[in-house]
Tab-separated table of N, CA and C in Angstrom:
chain	number	residue	atom	x	y	z
A	1	MET	N	0.601	0.012	18.564
A	1	MET	CA	-0.441	0.962	18.093
A	1	MET	C	-0.887	0.022	16.932
A	2	GLU	N	-2.185	-0.267	16.654
A	2	GLU	CA	-2.613	-0.465	15.584
A	2	GLU	C	-3.079	0.194	14.434
A	3	VAL	N	-2.553	0.241	13.503
A	3	VAL	CA	-2.641	1.170	12.278
A	3	VAL	C	-4.039	0.673	11.705
A	4	GLU	N	-4.602	1.756	11.163
A	4	GLU	CA	-5.844	1.774	10.687
A	4	GLU	C	-5.947	2.269	8.887
A	5	LEU	N	-5.638	1.082	8.014
A	5	LEU	CA	-5.772	1.285	6.505
A	5	LEU	C	-7.041	1.292	6.400
A	6	SER	N	-7.203	1.979	4.973
A	6	SER	CA	-8.951	2.015	4.404
A	6	SER	C	-8.740	1.161	3.388
A	7	PRO	N	-9.894	0.626	3.033
A	7	PRO	CA	-9.944	-0.578	2.075
A	7	PRO	C	-8.820	-0.368	0.916
A	8	LYS	N	-9.302	0.800	0.226
A	8	LYS	CA	-8.284	1.085	-0.956
A	8	LYS	C	-6.512	1.065	-0.515
A	9	GLU	N	-6.457	1.859	0.610
A	9	GLU	CA	-4.960	1.453	1.054
A	9	GLU	C	-4.445	0.050	1.185
A	10	ILE	N	-5.519	-0.834	1.595
A	10	ILE	CA	-4.920	-2.249	1.999
A	10	ILE	C	-4.981	-2.717	0.624
A	11	GLN	N	-5.913	-2.464	-0.258
A	11	GLN	CA	-5.620	-3.515	-1.879
A	11	GLN	C	-4.234	-2.858	-2.230
A	12	VAL	N	-4.174	-1.754	-1.925
A	12	VAL	CA	-2.382	-1.212	-2.978
A	12	VAL	C	-1.655	-1.549	-2.089
A	13	ALA	N	-1.729	-1.703	-0.944
A	13	ALA	CA	-0.117	-2.460	-0.351
A	13	ALA	C	-0.331	-4.121	-0.488
A	14	SER	N	-1.529	-4.314	-0.879
A	14	SER	CA	-1.406	-5.921	-1.091
A	14	SER	C	-0.763	-6.238	-2.461
A	15	LEU	N	-1.080	-5.322	-3.392
A	15	LEU	CA	-0.757	-5.338	-4.623
A	15	LEU	C	0.721	-4.958	-4.716
A	16	ILE	N	1.214	-3.880	-4.218
A	16	ILE	CA	2.598	-3.522	-3.958
A	16	ILE	C	3.745	-4.654	-3.169
A	17	ALA	N	3.117	-5.268	-2.152
A	17	ALA	CA	3.684	-6.243	-1.713
A	17	ALA	C	3.839	-7.314	-2.386
A	18	LYS	N	3.106	-7.388	-3.820
A	18	LYS	CA	3.098	-8.576	-4.638
A	18	LYS	C	4.251	-8.491	-5.257
A	19	GLY	N	4.909	-7.020	-5.655
A	19	GLY	CA	5.950	-6.648	-6.536
A	19	GLY	C	5.281	-5.772	-7.636
A	20	LEU	N	4.174	-5.718	-7.809
A	20	LEU	CA	3.593	-4.735	-8.645
A	20	LEU	C	3.788	-2.818	-8.584
A	21	SER	N	4.286	-2.608	-9.825
A	21	SER	CA	4.739	-1.466	-9.547
A	21	SER	C	3.586	0.074	-9.293
A	22	HIS	N	3.554	1.024	-9.538
A	22	HIS	CA	2.430	1.867	-9.141
A	22	HIS	C	1.694	2.153	-10.056
A	23	GLN	N	2.489	2.259	-11.416
A	23	GLN	CA	1.171	1.960	-13.052
A	23	GLN	C	0.840	0.749	-12.778
A	24	GLU	N	1.124	-0.255	-12.410
A	24	GLU	CA	0.741	-1.525	-12.381
A	24	GLU	C	-0.753	-1.724	-11.501
A	25	VAL	N	-0.422	-1.169	-10.459
A	25	VAL	CA	-1.649	-0.935	-9.198
A	25	VAL	C	-2.372	0.024	-9.932
A	26	ALA	N	-2.038	1.043	-10.656
A	26	ALA	CA	-2.878	2.177	-10.902
A	26	ALA	C	-4.069	1.455	-12.055
A	27	ASP	N	-3.347	0.767	-13.056
A	27	ASP	CA	-4.170	-0.079	-13.964
A	27	ASP	C	-5.156	-1.151	-13.401
A	28	LYS	N	-4.706	-2.108	-12.121
A	28	LYS	CA	-5.351	-2.821	-11.888
A	28	LYS	C	-6.539	-2.249	-10.857
A	29	ILE	N	-6.569	-1.438	-10.351
A	29	ILE	CA	-7.678	-0.648	-9.583
A	29	ILE	C	-8.431	0.627	-10.414
A	30	HIS	N	-8.057	0.337	-11.311
A	30	HIS	CA	-8.662	1.750	-12.513
A	30	HIS	C	-8.217	3.324	-11.820
A	31	ARG	N	-7.199	3.375	-11.200
A	31	ARG	CA	-7.140	4.795	-10.974
A	31	ARG	C	-6.032	5.150	-11.507
A	32	SER	N	-5.527	6.482	-11.198
A	32	SER	CA	-4.634	6.944	-11.874
A	32	SER	C	-3.148	7.001	-11.069
A	33	LYS	N	-2.077	6.894	-11.537
A	33	LYS	CA	-1.013	6.581	-10.930
A	33	LYS	C	-0.697	7.255	-9.766
A	34	ARG	N	-1.046	8.891	-10.283
A	34	ARG	CA	-1.062	10.245	-8.971
A	34	ARG	C	-1.981	9.407	-7.546
A	35	THR	N	-2.887	8.842	-8.009
A	35	THR	CA	-3.550	8.463	-6.877
A	35	THR	C	-3.167	7.600	-6.115
A	36	VAL	N	-2.658	6.389	-7.030
A	36	VAL	CA	-1.892	5.222	-6.002
A	36	VAL	C	-0.849	5.982	-5.228
A	37	GLU	N	0.054	6.646	-5.938
A	37	GLU	CA	0.853	7.492	-5.233
A	37	GLU	C	0.548	7.707	-3.541
A	38	SER	N	-0.669	8.477	-4.057
A	38	SER	CA	-1.352	9.235	-3.139
A	38	SER	C	-1.563	8.573	-2.031
A	39	HIS	N	-1.872	7.130	-2.480
A	39	HIS	CA	-2.407	5.874	-0.987
A	39	HIS	C	-1.153	5.418	-0.488
A	40	VAL	N	0.099	5.571	-1.469
A	40	VAL	CA	1.553	4.962	-0.765
A	40	VAL	C	1.420	5.629	-0.141
A	41	ARG	N	1.767	7.170	0.083
A	41	ARG	CA	2.192	8.471	0.939
A	41	ARG	C	1.346	7.954	2.139
A	42	SER	N	0.031	7.727	1.976
A	42	SER	CA	-0.656	7.797	3.555
A	42	SER	C	-0.383	6.356	4.184
A	43	ILE	N	-0.287	5.458	3.329
A	43	ILE	CA	0.139	4.034	3.738
A	43	ILE	C	1.520	4.112	4.677
A	44	TYR	N	2.733	5.018	4.050
A	44	TYR	CA	3.958	5.312	4.654
A	44	TYR	C	3.619	5.786	5.695
A	45	ASP	N	2.774	7.129	6.287
A	45	ASP	CA	2.838	7.695	7.462
A	45	ASP	C	1.988	6.819	8.068
A	46	LYS	N	0.738	6.343	7.626
A	46	LYS	CA	0.078	5.763	8.690
A	46	LYS	C	1.061	4.384	9.325
A	47	THR	N	1.649	3.962	8.760
A	47	THR	CA	2.584	2.525	9.020
A	47	THR	C	4.280	3.059	9.987
A	48	ASN	N	4.026	4.480	9.718
A	48	ASN	CA	5.724	5.060	10.128
A	48	ASN	C	6.551	4.542	9.240
A	49	ILE	N	6.500	4.468	8.126
A	49	ILE	CA	7.270	3.724	6.751
A	49	ILE	C	7.710	4.995	6.029
A	50	LYS	N	9.222	4.915	5.546
A	50	LYS	CA	9.625	6.359	4.917
A	50	LYS	C	10.034	5.626	4.042
A	51	ARG	N	9.275	5.557	2.642
A	51	ARG	CA	10.007	5.421	1.350
A	51	ARG	C	10.960	4.100	1.163
A	52	ARG	N	10.150	3.223	1.924
A	52	ARG	CA	10.893	1.607	1.620
A	52	ARG	C	10.340	0.851	1.281
A	53	LEU	N	10.131	0.347	0.084
A	53	LEU	CA	9.282	-0.589	-0.512
A	53	LEU	C	9.267	-1.969	-0.174
A	54	GLY	N	10.495	-2.421	0.500
A	54	GLY	CA	10.828	-3.690	1.079
A	54	GLY	C	10.363	-3.655	2.339
A	55	ALA	N	10.494	-2.332	2.963
A	55	ALA	CA	9.655	-2.356	4.650
A	55	ALA	C	8.411	-2.302	4.352
A	56	LEU	N	7.348	-1.902	3.324
A	56	LEU	CA	6.122	-1.690	3.140
A	56	LEU	C	5.666	-3.563	2.937
A	57	THR	N	6.540	-3.850	2.224
A	57	THR	CA	6.310	-5.146	1.920
A	57	THR	C	6.150	-5.827	3.092
A	58	LEU	N	7.378	-6.344	3.563
A	58	LEU	CA	7.419	-6.887	4.835
A	58	LEU	C	6.381	-6.369	6.077
A	59	TRP	N	6.138	-5.250	5.959
A	59	TRP	CA	5.053	-4.924	7.105
A	59	TRP	C	3.700	-5.814	6.814
A	60	PHE	N	3.928	-5.572	5.695
A	60	PHE	CA	2.095	-5.894	4.840
A	60	PHE	C	2.286	-7.638	5.121
A	61	ILE	N	3.280	-7.997	4.812
A	61	ILE	CA	3.400	-9.853	4.775
A	61	ILE	C	3.008	-10.056	6.341
A	62	GLN	N	3.414	-9.089	7.228
A	62	GLN	CA	3.279	-9.258	9.196
A	62	GLN	C	1.925	-8.801	9.080
A	63	SER	N	1.290	-8.290	8.461
A	63	SER	CA	-0.161	-7.428	9.203
A	63	SER	C	-1.277	-8.139	9.103
A	64	PRO	N	-2.265	-7.940	10.255
A	64	PRO	CA	-3.200	-8.520	9.864
A	64	PRO	C	-4.087	-8.131	8.616
A	65	TYR	N	-3.921	-7.305	7.872
A	65	TYR	CA	-4.561	-6.997	6.633
A	65	TYR	C	-4.069	-7.998	5.754
A	66	ASN	N	-3.118	-9.025	5.481
A	66	ASN	CA	-2.797	-9.580	4.977
A	66	ASN	C	-3.777	-11.156	4.774
A	67	MET	N	-4.412	-11.172	4.230
A	67	MET	CA	-5.483	-12.167	3.886
A	67	MET	C	-4.988	-13.675	3.218
A	68	SER	N	-3.897	-13.520	2.480
A	68	SER	CA	-3.336	-14.419	2.016
A	68	SER	C	-2.463	-15.520	2.530
A	69	ALA	N	-2.220	-15.177	4.051
A	69	ALA	CA	-1.245	-16.341	4.379
A	69	ALA	C	-2.277	-17.065	5.377
């Protein structure tokens, strides 16, 4: 099953995978922390990851969305 993330979700996942906190992501993308948390919940739902930052990081590193590899 292929996961469809929005461009903003991809950006948020990429920054979280780099170790940024939700507040740091919010500052970087000029959004509120609550907006970032909403994106993260959506990413968790779409990727079937449940509240595991490490799992999200691992998923992102292995995903086709990771353009830094």
